[in-house]
JSON list of C-alpha atoms in Angstrom, two decimals:
[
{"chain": "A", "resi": 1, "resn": "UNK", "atom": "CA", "xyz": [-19.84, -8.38, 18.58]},
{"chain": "A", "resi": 2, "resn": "UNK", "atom": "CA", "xyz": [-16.34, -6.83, 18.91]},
{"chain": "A", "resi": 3, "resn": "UNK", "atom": "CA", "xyz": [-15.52, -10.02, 20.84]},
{"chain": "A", "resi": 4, "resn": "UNK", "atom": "CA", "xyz": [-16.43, -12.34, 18.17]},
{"chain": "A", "resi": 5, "resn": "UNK", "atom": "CA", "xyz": [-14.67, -10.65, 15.54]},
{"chain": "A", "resi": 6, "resn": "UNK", "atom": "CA", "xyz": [-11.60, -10.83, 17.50]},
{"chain": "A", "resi": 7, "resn": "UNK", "atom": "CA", "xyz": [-11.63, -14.67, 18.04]},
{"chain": "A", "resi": 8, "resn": "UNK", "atom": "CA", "xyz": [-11.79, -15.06, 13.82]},
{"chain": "A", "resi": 9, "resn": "UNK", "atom": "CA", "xyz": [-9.30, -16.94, 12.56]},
{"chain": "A", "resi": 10, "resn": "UNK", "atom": "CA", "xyz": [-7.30, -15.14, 9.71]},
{"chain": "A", "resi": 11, "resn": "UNK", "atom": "CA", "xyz": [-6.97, -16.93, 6.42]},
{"chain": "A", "resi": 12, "resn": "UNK", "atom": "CA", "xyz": [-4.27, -18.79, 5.46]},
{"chain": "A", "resi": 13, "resn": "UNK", "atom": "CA", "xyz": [-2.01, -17.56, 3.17]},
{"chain": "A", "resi": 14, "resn": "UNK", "atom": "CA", "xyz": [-1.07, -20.08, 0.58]},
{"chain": "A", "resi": 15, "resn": "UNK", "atom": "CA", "xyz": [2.85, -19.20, 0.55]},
{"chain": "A", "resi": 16, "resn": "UNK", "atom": "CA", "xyz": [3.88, -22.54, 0.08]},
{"chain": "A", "resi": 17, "resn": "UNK", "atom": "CA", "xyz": [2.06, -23.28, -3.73]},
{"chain": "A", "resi": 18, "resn": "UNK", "atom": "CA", "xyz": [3.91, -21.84, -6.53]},
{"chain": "A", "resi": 19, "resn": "UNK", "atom": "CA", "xyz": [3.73, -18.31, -7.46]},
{"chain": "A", "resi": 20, "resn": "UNK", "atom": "CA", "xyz": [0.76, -16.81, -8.91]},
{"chain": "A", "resi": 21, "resn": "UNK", "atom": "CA", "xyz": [0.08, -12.76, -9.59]},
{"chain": "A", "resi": 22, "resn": "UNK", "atom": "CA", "xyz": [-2.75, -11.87, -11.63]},
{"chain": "A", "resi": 23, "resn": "UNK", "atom": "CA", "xyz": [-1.59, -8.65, -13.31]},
{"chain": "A", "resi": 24, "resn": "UNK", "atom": "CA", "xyz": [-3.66, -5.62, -12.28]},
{"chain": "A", "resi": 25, "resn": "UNK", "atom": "CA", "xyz": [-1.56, -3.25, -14.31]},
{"chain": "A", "resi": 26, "resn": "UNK", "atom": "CA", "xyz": [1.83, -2.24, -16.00]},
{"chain": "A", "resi": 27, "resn": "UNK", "atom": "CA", "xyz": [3.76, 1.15, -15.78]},
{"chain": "A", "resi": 28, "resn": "UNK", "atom": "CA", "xyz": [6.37, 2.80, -17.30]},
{"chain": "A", "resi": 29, "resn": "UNK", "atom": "CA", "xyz": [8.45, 4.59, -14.94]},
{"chain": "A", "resi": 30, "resn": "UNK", "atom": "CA", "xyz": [10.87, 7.21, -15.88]},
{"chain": "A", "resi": 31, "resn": "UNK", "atom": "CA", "xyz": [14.00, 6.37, -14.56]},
{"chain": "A", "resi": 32, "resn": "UNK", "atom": "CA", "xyz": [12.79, 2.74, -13.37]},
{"chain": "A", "resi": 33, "resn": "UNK", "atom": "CA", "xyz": [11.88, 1.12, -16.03]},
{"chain": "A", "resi": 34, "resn": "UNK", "atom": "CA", "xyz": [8.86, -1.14, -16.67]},
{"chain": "A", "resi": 35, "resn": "UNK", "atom": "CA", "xyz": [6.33, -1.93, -13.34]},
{"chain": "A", "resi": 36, "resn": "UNK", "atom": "CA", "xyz": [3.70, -4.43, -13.02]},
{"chain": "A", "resi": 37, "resn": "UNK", "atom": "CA", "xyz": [1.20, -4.21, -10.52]},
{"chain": "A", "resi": 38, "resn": "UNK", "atom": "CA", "xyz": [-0.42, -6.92, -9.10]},
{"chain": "A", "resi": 39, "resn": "UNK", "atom": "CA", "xyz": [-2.00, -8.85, -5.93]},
{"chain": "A", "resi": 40, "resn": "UNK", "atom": "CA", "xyz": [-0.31, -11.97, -5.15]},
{"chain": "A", "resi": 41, "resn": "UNK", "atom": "CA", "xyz": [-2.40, -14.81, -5.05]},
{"chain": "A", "resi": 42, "resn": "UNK", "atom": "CA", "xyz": [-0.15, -17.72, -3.80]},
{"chain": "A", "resi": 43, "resn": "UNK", "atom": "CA", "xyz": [3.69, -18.57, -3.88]},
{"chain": "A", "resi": 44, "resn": "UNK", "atom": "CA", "xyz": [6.03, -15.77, -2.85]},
{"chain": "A", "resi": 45, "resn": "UNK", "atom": "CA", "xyz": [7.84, -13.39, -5.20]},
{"chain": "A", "resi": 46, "resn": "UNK", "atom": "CA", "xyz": [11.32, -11.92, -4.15]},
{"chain": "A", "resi": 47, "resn": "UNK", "atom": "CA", "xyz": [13.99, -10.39, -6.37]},
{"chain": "A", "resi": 48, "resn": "UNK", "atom": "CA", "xyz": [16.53, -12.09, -8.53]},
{"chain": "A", "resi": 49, "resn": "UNK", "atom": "CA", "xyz": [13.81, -14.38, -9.32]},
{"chain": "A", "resi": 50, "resn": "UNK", "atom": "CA", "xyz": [12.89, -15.35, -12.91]},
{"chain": "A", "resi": 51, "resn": "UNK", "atom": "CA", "xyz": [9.29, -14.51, -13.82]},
{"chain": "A", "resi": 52, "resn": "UNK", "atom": "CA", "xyz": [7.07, -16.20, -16.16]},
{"chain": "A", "resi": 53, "resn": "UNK", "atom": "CA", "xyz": [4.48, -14.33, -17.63]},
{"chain": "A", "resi": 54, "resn": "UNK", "atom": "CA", "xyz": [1.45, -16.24, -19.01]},
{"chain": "A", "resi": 55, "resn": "UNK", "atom": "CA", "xyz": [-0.49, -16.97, -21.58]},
{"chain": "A", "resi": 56, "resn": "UNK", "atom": "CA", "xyz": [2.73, -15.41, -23.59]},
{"chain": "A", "resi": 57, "resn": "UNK", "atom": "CA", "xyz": [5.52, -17.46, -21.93]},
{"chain": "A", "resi": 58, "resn": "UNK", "atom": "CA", "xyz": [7.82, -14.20, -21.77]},
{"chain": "A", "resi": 59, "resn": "UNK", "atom": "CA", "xyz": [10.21, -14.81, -18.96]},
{"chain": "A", "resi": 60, "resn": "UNK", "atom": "CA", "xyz": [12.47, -11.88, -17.52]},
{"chain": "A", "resi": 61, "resn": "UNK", "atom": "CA", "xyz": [14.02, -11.10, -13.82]},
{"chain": "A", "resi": 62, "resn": "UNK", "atom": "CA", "xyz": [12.17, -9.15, -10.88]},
{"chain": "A", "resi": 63, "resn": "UNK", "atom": "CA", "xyz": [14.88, -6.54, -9.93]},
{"chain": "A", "resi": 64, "resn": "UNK", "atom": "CA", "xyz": [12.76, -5.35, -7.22]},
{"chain": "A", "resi": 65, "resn": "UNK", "atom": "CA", "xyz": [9.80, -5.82, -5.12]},
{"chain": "A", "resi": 66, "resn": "UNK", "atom": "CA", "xyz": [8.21, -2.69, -3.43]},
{"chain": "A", "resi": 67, "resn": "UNK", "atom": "CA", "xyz": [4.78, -2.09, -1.45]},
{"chain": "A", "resi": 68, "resn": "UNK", "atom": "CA", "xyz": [3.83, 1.51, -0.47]},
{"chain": "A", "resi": 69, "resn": "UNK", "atom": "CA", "xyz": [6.82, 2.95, -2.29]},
{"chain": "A", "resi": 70, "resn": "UNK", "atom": "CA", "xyz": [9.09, 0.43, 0.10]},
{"chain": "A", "resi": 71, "resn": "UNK", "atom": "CA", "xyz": [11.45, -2.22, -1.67]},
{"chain": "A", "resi": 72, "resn": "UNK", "atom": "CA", "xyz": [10.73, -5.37, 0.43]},
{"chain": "A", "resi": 73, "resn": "UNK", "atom": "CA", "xyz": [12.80, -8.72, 0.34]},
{"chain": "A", "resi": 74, "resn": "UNK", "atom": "CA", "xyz": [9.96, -10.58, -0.44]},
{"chain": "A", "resi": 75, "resn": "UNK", "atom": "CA", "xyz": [6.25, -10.66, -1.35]},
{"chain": "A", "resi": 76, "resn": "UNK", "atom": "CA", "xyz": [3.73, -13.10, 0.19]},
{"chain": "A", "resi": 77, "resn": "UNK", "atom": "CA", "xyz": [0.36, -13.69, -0.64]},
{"chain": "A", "resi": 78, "resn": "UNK", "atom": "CA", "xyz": [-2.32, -11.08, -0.34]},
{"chain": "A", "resi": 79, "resn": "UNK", "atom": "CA", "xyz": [0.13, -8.03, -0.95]},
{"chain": "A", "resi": 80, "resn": "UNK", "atom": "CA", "xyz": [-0.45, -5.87, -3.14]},
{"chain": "A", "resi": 81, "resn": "UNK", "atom": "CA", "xyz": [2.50, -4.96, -4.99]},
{"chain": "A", "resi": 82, "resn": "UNK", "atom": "CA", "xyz": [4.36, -3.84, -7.80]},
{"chain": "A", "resi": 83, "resn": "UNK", "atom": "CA", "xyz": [7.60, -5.50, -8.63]},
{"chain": "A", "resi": 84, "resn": "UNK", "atom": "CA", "xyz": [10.37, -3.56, -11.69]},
{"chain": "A", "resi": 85, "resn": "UNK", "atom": "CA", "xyz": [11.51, -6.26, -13.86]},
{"chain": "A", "resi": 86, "resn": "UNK", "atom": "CA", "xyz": [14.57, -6.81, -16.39]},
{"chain": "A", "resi": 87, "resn": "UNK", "atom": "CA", "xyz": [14.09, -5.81, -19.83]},
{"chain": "A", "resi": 88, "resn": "UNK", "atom": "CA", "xyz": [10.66, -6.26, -20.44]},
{"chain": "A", "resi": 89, "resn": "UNK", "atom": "CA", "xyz": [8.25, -3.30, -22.68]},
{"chain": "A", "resi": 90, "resn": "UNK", "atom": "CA", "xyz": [5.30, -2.12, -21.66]},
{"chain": "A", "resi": 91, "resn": "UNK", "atom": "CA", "xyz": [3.41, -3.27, -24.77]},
{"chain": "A", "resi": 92, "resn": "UNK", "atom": "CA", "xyz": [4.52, -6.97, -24.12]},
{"chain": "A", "resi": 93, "resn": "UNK", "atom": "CA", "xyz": [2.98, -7.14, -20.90]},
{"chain": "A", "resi": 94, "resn": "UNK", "atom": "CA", "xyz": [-0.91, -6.52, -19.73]},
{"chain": "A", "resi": 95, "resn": "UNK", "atom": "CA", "xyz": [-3.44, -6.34, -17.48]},
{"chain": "A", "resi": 96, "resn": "UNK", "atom": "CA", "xyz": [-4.78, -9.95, -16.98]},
{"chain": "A", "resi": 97, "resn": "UNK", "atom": "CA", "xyz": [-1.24, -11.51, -17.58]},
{"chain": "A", "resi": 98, "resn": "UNK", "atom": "CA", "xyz": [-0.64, -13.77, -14.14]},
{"chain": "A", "resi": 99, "resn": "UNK", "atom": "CA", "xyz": [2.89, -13.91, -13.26]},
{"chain": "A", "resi": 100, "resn": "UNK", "atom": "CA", "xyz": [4.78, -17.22, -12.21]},
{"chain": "A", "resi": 101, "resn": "UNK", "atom": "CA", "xyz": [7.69, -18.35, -11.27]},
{"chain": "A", "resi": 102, "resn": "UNK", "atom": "CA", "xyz": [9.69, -20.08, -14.51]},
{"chain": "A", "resi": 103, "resn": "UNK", "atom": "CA", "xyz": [11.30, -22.40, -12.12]},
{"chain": "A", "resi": 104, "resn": "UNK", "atom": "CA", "xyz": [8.55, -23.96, -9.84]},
{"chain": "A", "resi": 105, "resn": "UNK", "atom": "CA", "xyz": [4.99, -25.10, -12.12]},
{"chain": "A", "resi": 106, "resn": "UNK", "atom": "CA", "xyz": [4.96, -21.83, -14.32]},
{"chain": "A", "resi": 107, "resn": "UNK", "atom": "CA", "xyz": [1.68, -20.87, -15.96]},
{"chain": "A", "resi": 108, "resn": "UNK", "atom": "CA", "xyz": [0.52, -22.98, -18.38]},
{"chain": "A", "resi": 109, "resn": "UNK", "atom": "CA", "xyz": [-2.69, -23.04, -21.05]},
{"chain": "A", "resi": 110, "resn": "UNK", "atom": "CA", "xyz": [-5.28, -25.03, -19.76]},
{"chain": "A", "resi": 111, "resn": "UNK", "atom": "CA", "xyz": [-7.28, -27.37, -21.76]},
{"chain": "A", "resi": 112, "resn": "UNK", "atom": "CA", "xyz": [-10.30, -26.85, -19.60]},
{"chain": "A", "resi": 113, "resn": "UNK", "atom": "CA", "xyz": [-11.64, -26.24, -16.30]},
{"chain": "A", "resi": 114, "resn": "UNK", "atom": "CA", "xyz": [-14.15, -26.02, -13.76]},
{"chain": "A", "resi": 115, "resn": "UNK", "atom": "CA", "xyz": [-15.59, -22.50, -12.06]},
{"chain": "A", "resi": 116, "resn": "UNK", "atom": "CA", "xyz": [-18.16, -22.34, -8.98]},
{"chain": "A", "resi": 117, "resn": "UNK", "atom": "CA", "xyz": [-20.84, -19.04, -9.85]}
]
């Protein structure tokens, strides 16, 4: 058993689509500022990058990335993290609100679409 668990592939992480992170939650930190929290799906996320917040369109930097309580350079997908961003309130942003980046295929309303149950 232990054998075939080792010879499973891992999944690959979709780091070359555009950015998507579902929004898990949002913090106010003293001192910090505002934090959303949030699993990246696809793309990467890294700061100095502009962010895109959908369905509201509010755009605003990332001035850091951290995991753990550890800034890192860059996020790929399937971390968990929570990135402090630029001048953006708590009450703007909530849970639910996916995160893109405004430069490469931001989030956009979608007329419709199809699900698999």
């Amino acid at each position: 058993v232990t054998e075939a668990l080792d010879n499973v592939a891992p999944p690959s992480r979709p780091s070359d689509k555009a950015l998507r992170l579902p929004l898990q939650d949002v913090y106010k930190i003293g001192g910090i500022g505002t934090v959303p929290v949030g699993r990246a799906e696809t793309g990467i996320i890294k700061p100095g990058m502009i962010v895109c917040f959908g369905p509201t369109g509010l755009t605003t930097e990332v001035k850091s990335v951290e995991m753990h309580r550890e800034a890192l350079p860059e996020a790929d997908p399937g971390d968990n993290v929570g990135f402090n961003i630029k001048n953006g309130a708590v009450k703007e942003i909530k849970r639910g609100f996916v995160a893109s980046n405004s430069k490469d295929d931001p989030c956009k309303e979608a007329v419709d679409f199809e699900s698999q149950v």
